[in-house]
CSV table of C-alpha atoms in Angstrom, one decimal:
chain,number,residue,atom,x,y,z
A,1,MET,CA,106.4,105.5,141.4
A,2,SER,CA,104.5,109.3,141.1
A,3,ASN,CA,101.8,110.4,143.3
A,4,LEU,CA,99.3,109.6,141.1
A,5,VAL,CA,100.0,105.8,140.9
A,6,ILE,CA,100.5,106.2,145.2
A,7,ASN,CA,97.2,107.8,145.4
A,8,THR,CA,95.1,105.6,142.8
A,9,VAL,CA,96.1,102.5,144.8
A,10,ILE,CA,95.3,104.3,148.1
A,11,LYS,CA,91.4,105.3,146.7
A,12,THR,CA,91.3,101.8,145.0
A,13,ILE,CA,91.8,99.8,148.4
A,14,ALA,CA,90.0,102.8,150.4
A,15,ALA,CA,86.5,102.0,148.3
A,16,TYR,CA,87.1,98.5,147.9
A,17,ALA,CA,86.8,98.4,151.9
A,18,PHE,CA,84.0,100.3,152.6
A,19,ALA,CA,81.8,98.9,149.7
A,20,LEU,CA,82.6,96.1,151.9
A,21,ILE,CA,81.9,96.8,154.6
A,22,LEU,CA,78.2,98.6,153.4
A,23,ALA,CA,77.9,95.2,151.6
A,24,ARG,CA,78.2,93.3,154.7
A,25,ILE,CA,75.7,95.9,156.9
A,26,LEU,CA,73.0,95.2,153.7
A,27,GLY,CA,74.0,91.9,153.7
A,28,ARG,CA,73.4,88.0,152.1
A,29,LYS,CA,70.4,88.9,150.2
A,30,LEU,CA,72.0,91.7,147.8
A,31,ILE,CA,74.3,89.2,146.2
A,32,SER,CA,71.5,86.9,145.6
A,33,GLN,CA,68.9,86.4,143.1
A,34,MET,CA,68.3,90.7,142.9
A,35,THR,CA,64.7,91.8,143.0
A,36,PHE,CA,64.0,95.4,141.2
A,37,PHE,CA,65.2,96.9,144.4
A,38,ASP,CA,68.3,95.0,144.9
A,39,PHE,CA,69.7,95.3,141.6
A,40,VAL,CA,69.4,99.3,141.5
A,41,VAL,CA,70.8,99.4,145.1
A,42,GLY,CA,73.6,96.9,143.9
A,43,VAL,CA,74.4,98.9,139.7
A,44,THR,CA,74.1,102.5,142.2
A,45,MET,CA,76.5,101.0,145.0
A,46,GLY,CA,78.6,100.2,141.8
A,47,THR,CA,79.0,103.3,140.1
A,48,LEU,CA,79.2,106.0,143.4
A,49,VAL,CA,82.6,103.4,144.1
A,50,ALA,CA,83.9,103.5,140.7
A,51,ASN,CA,83.5,106.8,140.3
A,52,ALA,CA,85.8,107.7,143.9
A,53,MET,CA,88.3,104.9,142.5
A,54,VAL,CA,88.7,107.3,139.2
A,55,ASP,CA,88.4,110.3,140.6
A,56,SER,CA,91.5,112.4,140.5
A,57,THR,CA,91.0,114.2,144.1
A,58,ASN,CA,90.3,112.1,147.0
A,59,LEU,CA,88.2,109.7,147.7
A,60,SER,CA,85.6,112.6,148.6
A,61,SER,CA,83.2,112.8,151.6
A,62,SER,CA,80.5,113.4,148.8
A,63,SER,CA,81.2,109.7,147.4
A,64,VAL,CA,81.2,108.7,151.4
A,65,ALA,CA,77.9,110.7,151.6
A,66,ALA,CA,76.7,109.3,148.7
A,67,LEU,CA,77.1,105.8,149.9
A,68,LEU,CA,75.9,105.9,153.1
A,69,ILE,CA,72.6,107.6,151.8
A,70,ILE,CA,72.4,104.3,149.5
A,71,THR,CA,72.6,102.6,152.0
A,72,ALA,CA,70.5,104.1,154.6
A,73,LEU,CA,67.9,104.0,152.0
A,74,SER,CA,68.1,100.4,151.3
A,75,ILE,CA,67.7,99.6,154.7
A,76,GLY,CA,65.1,101.6,155.3
A,77,ILE,CA,62.8,100.2,152.2
A,78,ALA,CA,63.5,96.7,153.3
A,79,PHE,CA,62.3,98.0,156.4
A,80,LEU,CA,59.0,99.3,155.1
A,81,ASN,CA,58.8,96.5,152.9
A,82,ILE,CA,58.3,94.2,155.9
A,83,LYS,CA,56.0,96.6,157.0
A,84,SER,CA,53.9,97.5,153.9
A,85,PHE,CA,52.5,95.5,151.3
A,86,LYS,CA,52.3,98.2,148.6
A,87,ILE,CA,55.4,99.3,148.8
A,88,ARG,CA,56.4,95.9,148.6
A,89,LYS,CA,54.6,96.0,145.8
A,90,MET,CA,56.0,99.1,144.2
A,91,THR,CA,59.7,98.2,144.9
A,92,ASP,CA,59.7,94.7,144.2
A,93,SER,CA,56.3,93.8,141.9
A,94,GLU,CA,54.6,91.1,142.5
A,95,PRO,CA,54.8,86.6,141.3
A,96,VAL,CA,53.5,86.4,137.8
A,97,THR,CA,51.7,83.0,136.9
A,98,LEU,CA,53.1,81.8,133.3
A,99,VAL,CA,51.5,78.5,133.5
A,100,LYS,CA,48.3,77.3,135.3
A,101,ASP,CA,47.2,73.8,134.3
A,102,GLY,CA,49.5,72.5,132.2
A,103,SER,CA,48.3,75.3,129.7
A,104,ILE,CA,50.4,78.4,129.1
A,105,VAL,CA,49.2,82.1,130.6
A,106,GLU,CA,49.7,84.2,127.2
A,107,GLU,CA,49.5,87.5,128.4
A,108,ASN,CA,51.5,87.4,131.1
A,109,MET,CA,54.2,86.2,128.8
A,110,LYS,CA,54.2,88.9,127.4
A,111,ASN,CA,54.5,91.6,129.9
A,112,THR,CA,57.2,89.5,131.1
A,113,ARG,CA,58.6,89.6,128.1
A,114,MET,CA,59.8,85.5,127.9
A,115,THR,CA,59.7,83.3,125.0
A,116,VAL,CA,58.1,80.0,125.4
A,117,GLY,CA,62.1,78.8,124.7
A,118,GLU,CA,63.0,80.2,128.2
A,119,LEU,CA,59.8,79.3,129.8
A,120,MET,CA,60.6,75.9,129.2
A,121,MET,CA,64.6,75.7,130.2
A,122,LYS,CA,63.6,76.8,133.3
A,123,MET,CA,61.1,74.7,133.5
A,124,ARG,CA,63.8,71.7,132.6
A,125,GLU,CA,65.9,73.5,135.4
A,126,LYS,CA,63.2,72.2,138.0
A,127,ASN,CA,63.1,69.0,136.5
A,128,ALA,CA,60.3,69.5,134.6
A,129,PHE,CA,60.1,68.3,131.4
A,130,SER,CA,56.2,68.2,130.2
A,131,LEU,CA,54.5,71.3,130.2
A,132,ALA,CA,51.4,68.4,130.8
A,133,ASP,CA,52.4,67.5,134.4
A,134,VAL,CA,52.6,71.2,135.3
A,135,GLU,CA,50.3,72.4,137.7
A,136,PHE,CA,51.2,76.2,138.3
A,137,ALA,CA,54.7,77.7,136.5
A,138,ILE,CA,54.9,81.3,138.4
A,139,MET,CA,58.2,84.0,137.9
A,140,GLU,CA,59.0,84.9,141.1
A,141,THR,CA,60.0,88.7,142.1
A,142,ASP,CA,63.9,87.9,141.8
A,143,GLY,CA,63.1,86.1,138.2
A,144,GLU,CA,63.0,82.4,139.6
A,145,LEU,CA,60.6,80.4,137.9
A,146,SER,CA,58.5,78.1,140.6
A,147,VAL,CA,56.9,75.3,139.8
A,148,LEU,CA,54.6,73.0,141.1
A,149,THR,CA,53.9,69.5,139.6
A,150,LYS,CA,50.3,67.7,139.3
A,151,ALA,CA,50.2,65.7,142.1
A,152,ASP,CA,49.3,62.7,140.0
A,153,LYS,CA,52.7,63.1,138.5
A,154,LYS,CA,54.8,63.5,141.6
A,155,PRO,CA,57.1,60.6,142.9
A,156,VAL,CA,56.1,58.9,145.5
A,157,THR,CA,57.7,59.5,149.0
A,158,PRO,CA,58.3,57.1,151.9
A,159,LEU,CA,56.5,59.2,153.8
A,160,GLN,CA,53.0,58.0,151.6
A,161,MET,CA,54.1,54.2,152.1
A,162,ASN,CA,54.8,54.3,155.6
A,163,ILE,CA,58.7,53.7,154.9
A,164,LYS,CA,60.7,54.5,157.6
A,165,THR,CA,64.3,56.4,156.7
A,166,GLN,CA,67.1,57.6,158.0
A,167,SER,CA,68.8,60.7,157.3
A,168,GLU,CA,72.3,60.4,155.4
A,169,GLY,CA,73.5,63.4,157.0
A,170,LEU,CA,76.2,65.8,155.1
A,171,MET,CA,79.1,64.4,152.7
A,172,LYS,CA,82.1,64.7,154.4
A,173,ASP,CA,85.2,64.6,152.1
A,174,VAL,CA,88.0,61.9,152.7
A,175,ILE,CA,90.1,62.6,149.3
A,176,ILE,CA,90.3,65.8,147.1
A,177,ASP,CA,92.2,65.2,143.9
A,178,GLY,CA,94.2,62.1,144.6
A,179,GLU,CA,94.8,63.4,148.5
A,180,LEU,CA,93.6,62.0,151.4
A,181,MET,CA,92.5,64.2,153.8
A,182,GLU,CA,93.5,63.1,156.8
A,183,GLU,CA,91.8,66.1,158.9
A,184,ASN,CA,88.3,64.8,158.4
A,185,LEU,CA,88.4,61.1,159.2
A,186,LYS,CA,88.3,61.9,163.1
A,187,THR,CA,84.9,63.3,162.3
A,188,ALA,CA,84.1,60.8,160.2
A,189,GLY,CA,84.7,58.4,162.5
A,190,VAL,CA,87.1,56.3,159.9
A,191,ASP,CA,90.7,56.1,160.0
A,192,LYS,CA,93.5,55.8,156.7
A,193,ASN,CA,93.4,51.9,156.9
A,194,TRP,CA,89.2,51.7,156.6
A,195,ILE,CA,89.5,54.1,153.5
A,196,LYS,CA,92.4,52.1,152.3
A,197,ASN,CA,90.0,48.6,152.8
A,198,GLU,CA,87.0,50.6,151.1
A,199,LEU,CA,89.1,51.8,147.5
A,200,GLN,CA,90.1,47.9,147.4
A,201,LYS,CA,86.7,46.7,147.6
A,202,GLN,CA,85.8,49.1,144.7
A,203,ASN,CA,88.5,48.3,143.2
A,204,VAL,CA,90.4,51.4,143.2
A,205,LYS,CA,94.3,50.7,143.7
A,206,ASP,CA,95.5,54.0,144.4
A,207,PHE,CA,94.6,57.8,146.4
A,208,SER,CA,96.0,59.3,143.0
A,209,ASP,CA,93.6,56.9,141.4
A,210,VAL,CA,90.3,59.1,143.4
A,211,PHE,CA,89.1,62.4,142.0
A,212,TYR,CA,86.8,63.1,144.6
A,213,ALA,CA,85.7,60.3,147.9
A,214,GLY,CA,83.2,61.0,150.3
A,215,ILE,CA,81.4,59.7,153.0
A,216,TYR,CA,77.5,60.0,154.0
A,217,GLY,CA,75.3,58.1,155.9
A,218,ASN,CA,76.2,54.9,157.8
A,219,LYS,CA,79.9,54.9,156.6
A,220,LYS,CA,79.1,54.6,153.0
A,221,LEU,CA,82.1,55.4,150.4
A,222,HIS,CA,81.5,57.2,147.6
A,223,ILE,CA,83.9,57.8,144.8
A,224,SER,CA,84.4,59.6,142.1
A,225,ARG,CA,87.6,58.2,139.9
A,226,LYS,CA,90.0,60.1,138.2
A,227,SER,CA,90.1,59.8,134.0
A,228,GLU,CA,92.7,57.7,132.6
A,229,LYS,CA,94.1,60.7,131.0
A,230,ASP,CA,94.8,62.3,134.8
A,231,GLN,CA,96.4,58.7,135.7
A,232,GLU,CA,98.8,58.9,133.5
A,233,LYS,CA,99.7,61.6,134.3
A,234,GLN,CA,100.6,61.0,137.4
A,235,GLY,CA,101.4,58.0,137.4
A,236,GLN,CA,100.9,54.4,139.9
A,237,TYR,CA,102.5,55.0,142.9
A,238,GLY,CA,100.6,52.0,145.4
A,239,ILE,CA,98.6,53.0,148.7
A,240,GLU,CA,101.0,53.4,151.1
């Protein structure tokens, strides 16, 4: 193996490790829905890391210094964003109202360069299928759409009807792709025999027939069966 290949491998691993460390310092916000500033920081860091990888010389001190400066700049501006509304407005812009009381704000649609079709798609993603049901739709600084439906269009909640409810808790995985997750049975408060009985109640003969099963609430078992094609491939073995 030539020195060039070895050098490239070492530089790539070093650049990747260094970028990973910096990304951990910057936090999860950088990889979530990005604001303008987050996007610029991400692109700049990616460019610097890429240049460091393909540079014919060793991972230079200038590349390291540039990455450190970008990281420090990002942390510094994030701090200033918390302290100053003006700086936050400069770096992250402001939320924009696209729908008000069931009517599309045409001027703001033009400013954000969003089509009506894109707006309707984003509203459907928020379970708002009718423009007439929307009181406000606001494009946030990270590009996401927040939707507030009109009060008379919201579903009635148990709290409004004075109905007491209990938390269902998190669903615990007990079968994944036909395999029993025995280590999760104890935390779910059940055993293998209980799972067998519950499967039989739902006319499931074998663990291998189940694509997914989880326990939630007061020991309720939810099952998602495999398709018939998957069952035919695996065959029928019976619960042991």
